[in-house]
XYZ file of C-alpha atoms in Angstrom:
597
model
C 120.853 -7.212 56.676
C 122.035 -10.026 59.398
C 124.510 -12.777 57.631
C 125.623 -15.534 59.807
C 128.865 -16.950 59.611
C 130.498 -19.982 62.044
C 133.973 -21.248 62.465
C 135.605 -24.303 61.717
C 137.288 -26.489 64.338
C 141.105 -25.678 64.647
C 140.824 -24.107 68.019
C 143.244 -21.963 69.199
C 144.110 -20.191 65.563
C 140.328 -19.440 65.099
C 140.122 -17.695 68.423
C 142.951 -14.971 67.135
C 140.973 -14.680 63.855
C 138.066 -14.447 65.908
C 139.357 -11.827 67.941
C 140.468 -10.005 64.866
C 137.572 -9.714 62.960
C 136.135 -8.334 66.133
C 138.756 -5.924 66.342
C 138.108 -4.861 62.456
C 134.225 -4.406 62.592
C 134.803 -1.792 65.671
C 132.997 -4.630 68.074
C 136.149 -4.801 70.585
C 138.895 -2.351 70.801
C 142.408 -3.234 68.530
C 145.569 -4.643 70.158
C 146.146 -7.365 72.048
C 145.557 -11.192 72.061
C 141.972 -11.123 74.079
C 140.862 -14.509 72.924
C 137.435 -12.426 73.621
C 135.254 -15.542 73.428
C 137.324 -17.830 75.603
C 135.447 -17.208 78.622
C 136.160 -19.964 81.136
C 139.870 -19.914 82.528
C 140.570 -23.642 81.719
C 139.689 -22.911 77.769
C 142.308 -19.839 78.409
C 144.729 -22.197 79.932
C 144.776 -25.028 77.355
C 143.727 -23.552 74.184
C 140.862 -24.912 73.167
C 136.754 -24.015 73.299
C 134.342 -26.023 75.564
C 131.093 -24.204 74.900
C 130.626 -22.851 71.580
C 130.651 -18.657 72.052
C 128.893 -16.251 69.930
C 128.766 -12.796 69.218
C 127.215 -9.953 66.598
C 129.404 -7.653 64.567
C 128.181 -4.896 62.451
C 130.103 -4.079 59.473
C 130.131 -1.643 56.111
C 130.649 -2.853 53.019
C 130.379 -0.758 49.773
C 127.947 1.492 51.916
C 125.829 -1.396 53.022
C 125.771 -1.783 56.928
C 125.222 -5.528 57.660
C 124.720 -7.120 60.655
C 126.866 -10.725 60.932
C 126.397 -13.036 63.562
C 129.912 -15.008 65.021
C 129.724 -18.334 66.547
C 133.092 -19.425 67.900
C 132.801 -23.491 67.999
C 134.669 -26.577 69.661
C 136.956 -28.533 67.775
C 137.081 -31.713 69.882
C 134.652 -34.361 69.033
C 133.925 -34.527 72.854
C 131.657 -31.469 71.978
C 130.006 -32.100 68.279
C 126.817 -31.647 69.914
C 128.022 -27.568 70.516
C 128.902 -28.207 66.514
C 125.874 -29.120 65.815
C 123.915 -27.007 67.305
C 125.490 -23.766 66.241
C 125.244 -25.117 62.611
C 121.537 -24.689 63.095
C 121.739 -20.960 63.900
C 124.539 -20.037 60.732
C 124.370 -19.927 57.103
C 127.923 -20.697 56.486
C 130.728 -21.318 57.829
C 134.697 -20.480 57.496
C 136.581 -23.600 56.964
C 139.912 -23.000 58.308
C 143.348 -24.686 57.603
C 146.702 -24.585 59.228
C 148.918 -24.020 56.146
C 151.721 -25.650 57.876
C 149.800 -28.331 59.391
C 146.938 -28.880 56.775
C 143.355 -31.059 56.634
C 142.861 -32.524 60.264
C 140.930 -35.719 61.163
C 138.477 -33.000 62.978
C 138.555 -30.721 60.134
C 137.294 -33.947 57.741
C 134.210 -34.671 60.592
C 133.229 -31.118 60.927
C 132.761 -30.910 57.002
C 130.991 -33.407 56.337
C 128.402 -32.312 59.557
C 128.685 -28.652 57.535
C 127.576 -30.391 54.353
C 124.730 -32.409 55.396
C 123.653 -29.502 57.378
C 123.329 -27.677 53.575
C 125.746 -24.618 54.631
C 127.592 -22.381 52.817
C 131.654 -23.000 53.210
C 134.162 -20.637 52.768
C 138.050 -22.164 52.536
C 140.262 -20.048 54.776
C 143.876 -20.677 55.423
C 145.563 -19.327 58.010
C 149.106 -19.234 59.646
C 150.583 -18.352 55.946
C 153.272 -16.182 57.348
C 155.038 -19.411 59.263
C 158.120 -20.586 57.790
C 156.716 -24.251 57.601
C 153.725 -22.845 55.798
C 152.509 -24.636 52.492
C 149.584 -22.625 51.523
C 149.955 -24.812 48.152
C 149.665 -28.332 49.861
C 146.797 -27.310 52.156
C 144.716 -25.904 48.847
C 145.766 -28.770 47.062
C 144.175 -30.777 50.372
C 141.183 -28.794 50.625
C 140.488 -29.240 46.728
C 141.166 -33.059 46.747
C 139.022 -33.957 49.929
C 136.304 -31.816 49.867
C 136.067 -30.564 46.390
C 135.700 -26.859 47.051
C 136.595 -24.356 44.711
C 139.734 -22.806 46.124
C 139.940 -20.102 44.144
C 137.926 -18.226 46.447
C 139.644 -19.302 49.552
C 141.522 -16.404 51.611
C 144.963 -16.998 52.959
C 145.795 -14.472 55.939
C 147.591 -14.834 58.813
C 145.429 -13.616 62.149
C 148.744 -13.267 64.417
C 150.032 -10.168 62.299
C 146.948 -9.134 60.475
C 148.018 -10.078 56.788
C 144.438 -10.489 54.618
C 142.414 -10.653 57.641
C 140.192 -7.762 55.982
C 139.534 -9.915 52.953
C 137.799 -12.512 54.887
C 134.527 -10.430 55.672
C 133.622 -9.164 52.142
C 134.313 -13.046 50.779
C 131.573 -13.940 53.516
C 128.887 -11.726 51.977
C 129.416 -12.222 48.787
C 129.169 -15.801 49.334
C 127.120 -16.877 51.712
C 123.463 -15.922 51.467
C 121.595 -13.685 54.073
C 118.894 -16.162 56.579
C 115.405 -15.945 55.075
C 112.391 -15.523 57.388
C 109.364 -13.387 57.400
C 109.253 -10.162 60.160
C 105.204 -10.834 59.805
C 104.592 -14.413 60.099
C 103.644 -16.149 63.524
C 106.616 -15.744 65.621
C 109.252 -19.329 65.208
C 112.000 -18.870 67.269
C 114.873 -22.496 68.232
C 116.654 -22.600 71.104
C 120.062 -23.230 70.407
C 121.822 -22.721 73.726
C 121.282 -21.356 77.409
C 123.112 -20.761 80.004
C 122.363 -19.397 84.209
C 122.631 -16.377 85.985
C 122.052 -15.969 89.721
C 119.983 -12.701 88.822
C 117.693 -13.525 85.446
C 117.919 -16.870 85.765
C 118.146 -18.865 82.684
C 119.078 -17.091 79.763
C 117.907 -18.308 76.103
C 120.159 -17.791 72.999
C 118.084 -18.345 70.157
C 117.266 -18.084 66.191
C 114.523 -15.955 65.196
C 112.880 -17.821 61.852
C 109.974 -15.935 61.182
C 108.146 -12.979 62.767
C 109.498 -10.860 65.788
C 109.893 -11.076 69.465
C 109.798 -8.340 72.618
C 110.091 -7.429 75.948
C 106.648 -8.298 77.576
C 105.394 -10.536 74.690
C 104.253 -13.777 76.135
C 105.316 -16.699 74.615
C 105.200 -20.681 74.940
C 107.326 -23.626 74.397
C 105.915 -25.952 72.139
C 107.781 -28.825 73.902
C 107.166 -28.218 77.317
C 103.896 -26.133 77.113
C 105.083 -23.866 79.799
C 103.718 -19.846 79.194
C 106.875 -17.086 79.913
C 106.597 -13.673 79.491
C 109.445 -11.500 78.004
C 111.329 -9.820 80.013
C 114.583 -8.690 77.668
C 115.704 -9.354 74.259
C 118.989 -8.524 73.023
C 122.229 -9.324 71.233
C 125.720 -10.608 71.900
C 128.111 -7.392 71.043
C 130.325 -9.026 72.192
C 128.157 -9.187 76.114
C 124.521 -8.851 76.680
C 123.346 -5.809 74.341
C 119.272 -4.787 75.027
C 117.090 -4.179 71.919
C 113.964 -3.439 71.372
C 112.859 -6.357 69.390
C 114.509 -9.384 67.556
C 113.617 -9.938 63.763
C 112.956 -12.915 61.266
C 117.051 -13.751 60.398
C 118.366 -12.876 63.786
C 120.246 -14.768 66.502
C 120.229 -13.162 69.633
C 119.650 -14.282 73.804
C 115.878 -13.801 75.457
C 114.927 -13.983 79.064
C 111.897 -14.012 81.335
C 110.321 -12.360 84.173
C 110.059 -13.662 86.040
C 112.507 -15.746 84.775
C 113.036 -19.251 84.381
C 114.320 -20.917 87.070
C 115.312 -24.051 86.147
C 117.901 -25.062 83.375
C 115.851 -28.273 82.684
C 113.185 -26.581 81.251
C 115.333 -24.851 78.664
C 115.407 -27.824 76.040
C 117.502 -27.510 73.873
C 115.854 -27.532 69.705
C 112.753 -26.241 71.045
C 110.253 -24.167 69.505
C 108.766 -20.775 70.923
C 106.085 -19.035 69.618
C 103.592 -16.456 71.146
C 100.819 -17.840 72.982
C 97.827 -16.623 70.428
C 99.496 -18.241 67.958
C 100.869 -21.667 68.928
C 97.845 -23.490 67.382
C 99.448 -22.660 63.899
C 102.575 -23.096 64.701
C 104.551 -26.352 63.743
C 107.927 -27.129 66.028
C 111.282 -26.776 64.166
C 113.117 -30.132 63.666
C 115.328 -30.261 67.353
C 118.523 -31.867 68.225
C 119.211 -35.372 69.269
C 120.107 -35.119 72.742
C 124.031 -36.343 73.214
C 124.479 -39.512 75.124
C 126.915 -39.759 78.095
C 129.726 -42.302 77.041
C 132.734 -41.984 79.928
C 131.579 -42.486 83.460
C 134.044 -41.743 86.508
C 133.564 -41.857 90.287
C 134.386 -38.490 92.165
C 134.606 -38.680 95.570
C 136.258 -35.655 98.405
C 139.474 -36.480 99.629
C 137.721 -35.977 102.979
C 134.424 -36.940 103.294
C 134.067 -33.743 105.812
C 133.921 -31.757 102.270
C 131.347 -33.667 100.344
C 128.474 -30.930 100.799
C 131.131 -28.220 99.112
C 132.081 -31.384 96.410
C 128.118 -31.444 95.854
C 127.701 -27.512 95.636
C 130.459 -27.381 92.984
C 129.117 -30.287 90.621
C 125.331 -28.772 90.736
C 126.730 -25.158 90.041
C 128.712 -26.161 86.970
C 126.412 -28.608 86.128
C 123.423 -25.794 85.858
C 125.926 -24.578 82.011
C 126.561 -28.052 81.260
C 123.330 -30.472 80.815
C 125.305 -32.991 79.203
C 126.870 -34.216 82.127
C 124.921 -36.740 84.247
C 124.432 -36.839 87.952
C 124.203 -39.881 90.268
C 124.938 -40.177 93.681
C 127.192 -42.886 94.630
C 128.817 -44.546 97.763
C 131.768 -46.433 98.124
C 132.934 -48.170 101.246
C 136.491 -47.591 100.974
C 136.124 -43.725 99.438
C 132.583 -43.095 101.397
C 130.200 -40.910 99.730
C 130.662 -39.478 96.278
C 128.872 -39.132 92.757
C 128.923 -40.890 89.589
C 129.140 -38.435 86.617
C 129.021 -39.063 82.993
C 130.353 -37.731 80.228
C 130.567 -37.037 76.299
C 134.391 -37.933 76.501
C 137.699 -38.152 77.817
C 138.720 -34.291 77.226
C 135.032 -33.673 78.730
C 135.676 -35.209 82.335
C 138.982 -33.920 82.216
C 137.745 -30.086 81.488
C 135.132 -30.763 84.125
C 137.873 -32.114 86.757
C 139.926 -28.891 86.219
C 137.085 -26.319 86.608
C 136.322 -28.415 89.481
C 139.910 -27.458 91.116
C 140.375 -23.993 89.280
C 136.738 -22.457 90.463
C 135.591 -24.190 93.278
C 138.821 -25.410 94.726
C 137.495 -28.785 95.364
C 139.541 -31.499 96.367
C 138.290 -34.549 94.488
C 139.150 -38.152 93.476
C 138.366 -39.151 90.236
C 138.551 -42.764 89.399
C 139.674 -44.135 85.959
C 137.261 -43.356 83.173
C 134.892 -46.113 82.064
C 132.449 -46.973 79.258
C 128.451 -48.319 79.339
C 127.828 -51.740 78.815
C 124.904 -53.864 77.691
C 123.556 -56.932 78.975
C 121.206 -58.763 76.469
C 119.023 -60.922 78.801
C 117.738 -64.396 77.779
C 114.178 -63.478 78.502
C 114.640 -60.397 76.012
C 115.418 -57.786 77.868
C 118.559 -55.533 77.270
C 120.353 -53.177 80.268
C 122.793 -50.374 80.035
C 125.665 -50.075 82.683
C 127.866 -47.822 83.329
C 128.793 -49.062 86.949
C 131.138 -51.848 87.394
C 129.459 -52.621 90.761
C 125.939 -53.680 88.646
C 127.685 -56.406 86.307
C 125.915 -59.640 86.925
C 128.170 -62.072 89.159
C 129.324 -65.029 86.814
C 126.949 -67.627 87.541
C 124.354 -65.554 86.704
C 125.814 -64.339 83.240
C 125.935 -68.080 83.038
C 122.723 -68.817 83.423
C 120.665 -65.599 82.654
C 122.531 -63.760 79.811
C 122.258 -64.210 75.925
C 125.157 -62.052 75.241
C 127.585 -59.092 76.544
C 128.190 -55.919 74.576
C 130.500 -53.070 74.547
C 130.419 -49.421 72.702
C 132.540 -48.967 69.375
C 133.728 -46.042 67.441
C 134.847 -45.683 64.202
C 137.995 -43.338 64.153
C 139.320 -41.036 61.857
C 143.339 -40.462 61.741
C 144.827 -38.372 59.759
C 148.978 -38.720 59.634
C 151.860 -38.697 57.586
C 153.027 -41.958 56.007
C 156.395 -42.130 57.282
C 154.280 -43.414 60.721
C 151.495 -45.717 59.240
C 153.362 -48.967 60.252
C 153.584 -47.678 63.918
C 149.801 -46.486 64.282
C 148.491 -49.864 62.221
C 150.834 -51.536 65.558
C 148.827 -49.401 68.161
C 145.351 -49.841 66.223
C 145.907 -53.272 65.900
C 147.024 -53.928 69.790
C 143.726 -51.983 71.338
C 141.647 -54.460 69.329
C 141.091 -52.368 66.193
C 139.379 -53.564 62.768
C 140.762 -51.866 59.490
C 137.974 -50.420 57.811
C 139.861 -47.689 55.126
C 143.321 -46.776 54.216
C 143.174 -43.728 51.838
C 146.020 -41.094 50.501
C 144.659 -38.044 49.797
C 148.286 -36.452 49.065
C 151.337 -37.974 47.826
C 152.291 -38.089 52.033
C 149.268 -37.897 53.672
C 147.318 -40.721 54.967
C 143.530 -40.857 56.194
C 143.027 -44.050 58.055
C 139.976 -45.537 59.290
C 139.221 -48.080 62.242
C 136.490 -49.215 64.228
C 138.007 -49.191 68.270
C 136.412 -50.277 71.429
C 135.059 -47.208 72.979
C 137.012 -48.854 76.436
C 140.647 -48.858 74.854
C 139.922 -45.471 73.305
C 139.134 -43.978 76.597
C 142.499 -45.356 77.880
C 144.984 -42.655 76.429
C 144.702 -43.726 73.262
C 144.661 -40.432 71.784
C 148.437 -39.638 74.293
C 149.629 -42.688 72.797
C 148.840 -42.193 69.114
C 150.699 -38.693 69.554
C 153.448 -40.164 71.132
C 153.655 -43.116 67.972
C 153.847 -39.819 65.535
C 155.387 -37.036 67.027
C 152.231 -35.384 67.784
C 151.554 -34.903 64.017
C 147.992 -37.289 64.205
C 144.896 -35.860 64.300
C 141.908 -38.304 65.547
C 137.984 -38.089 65.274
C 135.720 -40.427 65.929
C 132.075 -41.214 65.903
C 129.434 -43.947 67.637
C 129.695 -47.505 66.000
C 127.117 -49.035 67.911
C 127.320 -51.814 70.091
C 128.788 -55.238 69.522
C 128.932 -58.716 71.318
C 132.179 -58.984 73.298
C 133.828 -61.189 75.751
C 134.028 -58.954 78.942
C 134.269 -59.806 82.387
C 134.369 -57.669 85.856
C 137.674 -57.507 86.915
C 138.103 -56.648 90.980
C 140.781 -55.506 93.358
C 140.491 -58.077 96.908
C 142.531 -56.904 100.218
C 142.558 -60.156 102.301
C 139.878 -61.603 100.319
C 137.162 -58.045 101.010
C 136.944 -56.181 97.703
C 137.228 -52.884 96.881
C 134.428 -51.212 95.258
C 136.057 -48.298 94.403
C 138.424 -50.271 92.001
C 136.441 -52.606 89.862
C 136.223 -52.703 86.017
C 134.627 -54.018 83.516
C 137.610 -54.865 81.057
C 137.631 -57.208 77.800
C 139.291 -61.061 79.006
C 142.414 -59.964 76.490
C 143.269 -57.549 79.916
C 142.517 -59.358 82.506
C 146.154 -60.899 82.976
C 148.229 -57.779 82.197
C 145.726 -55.204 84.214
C 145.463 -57.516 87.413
C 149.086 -57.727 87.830
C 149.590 -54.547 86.902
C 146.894 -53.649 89.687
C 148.504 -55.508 92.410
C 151.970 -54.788 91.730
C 151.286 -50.673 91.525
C 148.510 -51.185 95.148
C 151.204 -52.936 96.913
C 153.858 -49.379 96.371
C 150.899 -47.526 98.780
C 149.640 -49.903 100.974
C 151.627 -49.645 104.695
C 153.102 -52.691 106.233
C 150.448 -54.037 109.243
C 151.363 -56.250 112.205
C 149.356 -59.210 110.078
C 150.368 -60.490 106.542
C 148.133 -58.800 103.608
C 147.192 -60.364 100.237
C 146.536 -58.581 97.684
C 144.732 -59.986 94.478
C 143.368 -59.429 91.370
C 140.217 -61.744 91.201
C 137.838 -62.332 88.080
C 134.740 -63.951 89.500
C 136.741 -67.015 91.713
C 139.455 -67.159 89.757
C 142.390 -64.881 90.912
C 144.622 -63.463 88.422
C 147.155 -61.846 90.331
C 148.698 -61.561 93.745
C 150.991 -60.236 95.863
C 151.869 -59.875 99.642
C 152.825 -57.500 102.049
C 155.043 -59.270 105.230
C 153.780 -58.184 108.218
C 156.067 -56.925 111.244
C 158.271 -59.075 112.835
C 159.250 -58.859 116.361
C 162.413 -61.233 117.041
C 161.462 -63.289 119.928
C 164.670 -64.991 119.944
C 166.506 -62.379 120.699
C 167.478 -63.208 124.032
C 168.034 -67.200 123.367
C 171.124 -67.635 123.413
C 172.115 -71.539 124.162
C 168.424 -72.843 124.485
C 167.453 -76.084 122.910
C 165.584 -76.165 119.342
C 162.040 -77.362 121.342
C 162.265 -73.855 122.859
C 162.886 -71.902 119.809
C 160.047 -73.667 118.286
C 157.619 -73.163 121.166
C 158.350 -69.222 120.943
C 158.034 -68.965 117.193
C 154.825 -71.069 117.440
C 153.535 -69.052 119.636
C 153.858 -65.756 117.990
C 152.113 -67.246 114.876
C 149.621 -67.913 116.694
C 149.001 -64.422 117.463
C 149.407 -63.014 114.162
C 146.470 -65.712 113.514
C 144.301 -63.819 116.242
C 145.211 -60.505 115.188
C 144.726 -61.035 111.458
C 140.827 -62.965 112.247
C 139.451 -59.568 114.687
C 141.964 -57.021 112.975
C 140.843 -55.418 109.456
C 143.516 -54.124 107.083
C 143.930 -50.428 107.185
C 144.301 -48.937 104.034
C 144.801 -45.008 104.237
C 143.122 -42.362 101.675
C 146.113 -41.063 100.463
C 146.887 -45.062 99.232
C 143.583 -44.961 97.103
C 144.610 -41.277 95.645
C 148.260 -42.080 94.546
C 146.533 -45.832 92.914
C 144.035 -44.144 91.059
C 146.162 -40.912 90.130
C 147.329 -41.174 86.396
């Protein structure tokens, strides 16, 4: 009988509880810390799950065999849509908490998603053999905010093994098996894919009703494209052939020949067999996440850009939420503008960037879309500085300028609310909720321009508590805003590569901030060089670079002032020449160390 069963979102102790249960059912061999379904090097590295991971377990209970399906999820809200979609293949889920740390802001989101989803939860709470532990507080948490019956919640510790076996039997007793009909029209929903050089791409998806096999030929309801089987199987814990998938199951399907682009794969479709797709309705699919932080990459030599190119298509092919656009830059050259869900999405990206394809990349800071609501009606989305309307024509042409806001989640201790009301307050935050749900815990609410989140907000807000925060956040919508394109001028010629689009509260501090950190990198040239910070005509910020100076009065010794004067004349004269056929130089390396964090 298959039971499916998901985690919650505290990464790195769900991986070792993870690995454990794998370790009990007989599914990977004991000992060790595996983290079996971390399998990209930079979720090794830091801890944490990019792409939600899943895997089948078989396991006896009372002389039952049953067959449970493990989906190891992200935590961050940079991936919800991995949350979300996962939720559509499970029953239920564990909901774990740190008993030292207790409820998390992410914990909070990923409940309520669980909830409206209709799953099954069962508490967990794990890391009870810590000396900070308090099992008591985090029931007491997990009873007050969410109103679940602890008395069925499992405490265990997954580092030394304490209770782990109690976990499994509590999931089958609770949570009820998938329904579905083995004899019905086949429904299958595509809840993930992924590439391989040799099948091509590779389905994972839910059986609902009916069954599936090598050589049955099937169609997407979305696409109306015709495939024929070519292997079915499950995840235990790799790529397991079976002979057929059944009504309940979750398991991966691909093609032969197979399919060759990852486009095609969308994800929430519905498959069915071709003789019956006339009487088959499509399954309700998921709303495709939207790309909200947009950075420049360009190769530190432009010499490397078809290897840069390679590399972004080849990890792009496992990750359809990122968006492609080429770019160009005159002071960086060629490059590629690349969105993303978030912050801890780009940077992820930027690492496997350096880690598998040893690229050599610059990434400019991370920025946020825009909307332009036209006088004539129409409304545009931006998410390059370089295609903000110049001011007269936002004076004449646009209604009204809008910029993204989320409402965020943060869950602290009280002792810091004064300090984190400061930094809310100070990135141009509205108070929308201030709620204790213990005695010392605080869950505090405010809706944040998307912009100022993006700018370390999150580095920040651990530094105001001590790194005992925990932020979520979800879309606000947009709303009308006073922003203006701020650039970066060298002798008057801008540079491209710089701009943004910043709220008129920034303009002062950022331009002088700009000029003042461009001026450390820039060399000295035989001409003076200004450097400003310009909004539209009006300059913000500057500062100059002296040029060389060669002493022509060296060898004067007695001459008369009219000499001295002639000489000096005459060598500003020169610099004039120089400066009007010369162009400012500005090496590579100056543009890496400005934009480097």
């Amino acid at each position: 009988m298959p039971y499916d069963v998901l985690f919650g979102p505290r990464k790195l102790m769900h991986a070792v509880v993870s690995d454990r249960l794998l370790e009990l059912t007989g599914t990977i061999a004991a000992g060790g810390n595996k983290q079996i379904l971390d399998k990209l090097d930079v979720e090794r590295e830091r801890g944490i799950t990019v792409k939600a991971q899943t895997c089948s377990m078989i396991y006896n209970y009372r002389g039952l065999d049953y067959l449970l399906h493990l989906v190891d999820t992200p935590g961050h809200v940079d991936f919800r849509a991995e949350v979300s979609r996962s939720y559509a293949s499970c029953g239920g889920a564990l909901l774990l908490v740190d008993a030292s740390q207790g409820v998390q802001a992410q914990t909070v989101a990923n409940f309520y998603l669980a909830f409206a989803e209709g799953l099954k939860l069962v508490p967990v709470i794990n890391k009870i053999d810590l000396p900070s532990a308090d099992s008591k507080r985090a029931l007491e948490q997990m009873r007050n905010t969410f109103e679940l019956d602890t008395e069925k919640a499992v405490l265990v510790s997954a580092k030394t093994g304490l209770n782990v076996e109690a976990i499994l039997p509590s999931v089958i007793e609770n949570i009820p098996a998938p329904t579905g009909d083995h004899l019905a029209p086949l429904k299958i929903l595509l809840v993930d894919s992924w590439y391989s050089n040799y099948k091509g791409v590779i389905l994972l998806v839910r059986v609902f009703d009916g069954t599936i096999k090598a050589g049955d030929s099937v169609v997407s309801l979305y696409t109306g494209l015709k495939y024929t089987v070519g292997e079915v199987g499950i995840m235990y814990p790799l790529e397991t052939p079976q002979n057929i998938l059944r009504a309940g199951q979750v398991g991966y399907v691909f093609f032969n020949p197979g399919m060759k682009r990852s486009a095609d794969a969308k994800i929430g479709d519905t498959y069915t067999h071709v003789s019956t797709a006339s009487r088959v309705e499509a399954l309700p699919g998921f709303e495709e996440p939207q790309a909200m932080v947009f950075v420049a990459a360009f190769p530190v030599n432009q010499s490397d850009y078809e290897h840069l190119s390679d590399s972004i298509s080849q990890i792009a092919l496992n990750d359809r939420s990122v968006t492609l656009q080429k770019e160009s830059s005159s002071a960086l050259g060629a490059g590629w503008r690349l969105g993303f869900l978030g912050t801890l999405h780009c940077s992820v990206f930027e690492d496997r960037l350096r880690q598998e394809h040893g690229a050599s990349v610059i990434i400019t800071p991370p920025s946020v879309p825009f909307r332009i609501v036209w006088k004539d009606g129409r409304e545009t989305t931006i998410s390059n500085p370089a295609d903000f309307p110049d001011a007269d024509v936002v004076t004449n042409k646009v209604a009204e300028l809008q910029e993204p806001f989320v409402l965020t989640t943060i869950t602290l201790p009280d002792e810091y609310l004064g300090r984190v009301i400061e930094l809310c307050e100070g990135n141009r935050g509205e108070q929308n909720e201030l709620t204790y749900f213990t005695s010392t815990q605080v869950i505090l609410k405010y809706a944040l321009p998307l912009a100022q989140l993006v700018d370390d907000f999150f580095g920040k807000l651990k530094g105001a508590t001590k790194g005992y925060a925990s932020l979520d956040y979800e879309e606000a919508g947009f709303r009308k805003s006073k922003i203006v394109k701020l650039s970066l001028m060298v002798n008057k010629e801008p540079v491209d590569a710089v701009a943004r689009i910043v709220h008129v509260s920034q303009v002062d501090r950022l331009g002088r901030q700009w000029v003042s950190k461009f001026k450390e990198h820039v060399d000295r040239q035989m001409f003076e060089i200004v450097i400003q910070a310009a909004v539209g005509r009006r300059i913000v910020a500057r500062e100059t670079i002296k040029p060389f100076r060669k002493d022509v009065l060296q060898k004067l010794h007695a001459s008369d002032i009219g000499r001295r004067r002639k000489l000096l004349d005459k060598q500003k004269e020169g610099r004039k020449k120089l400066k009007a056929v010369g162009g400012v130089v500005v090496e590579l390396a100056a543009f890496q160390k400005f934009l480097a964090k």
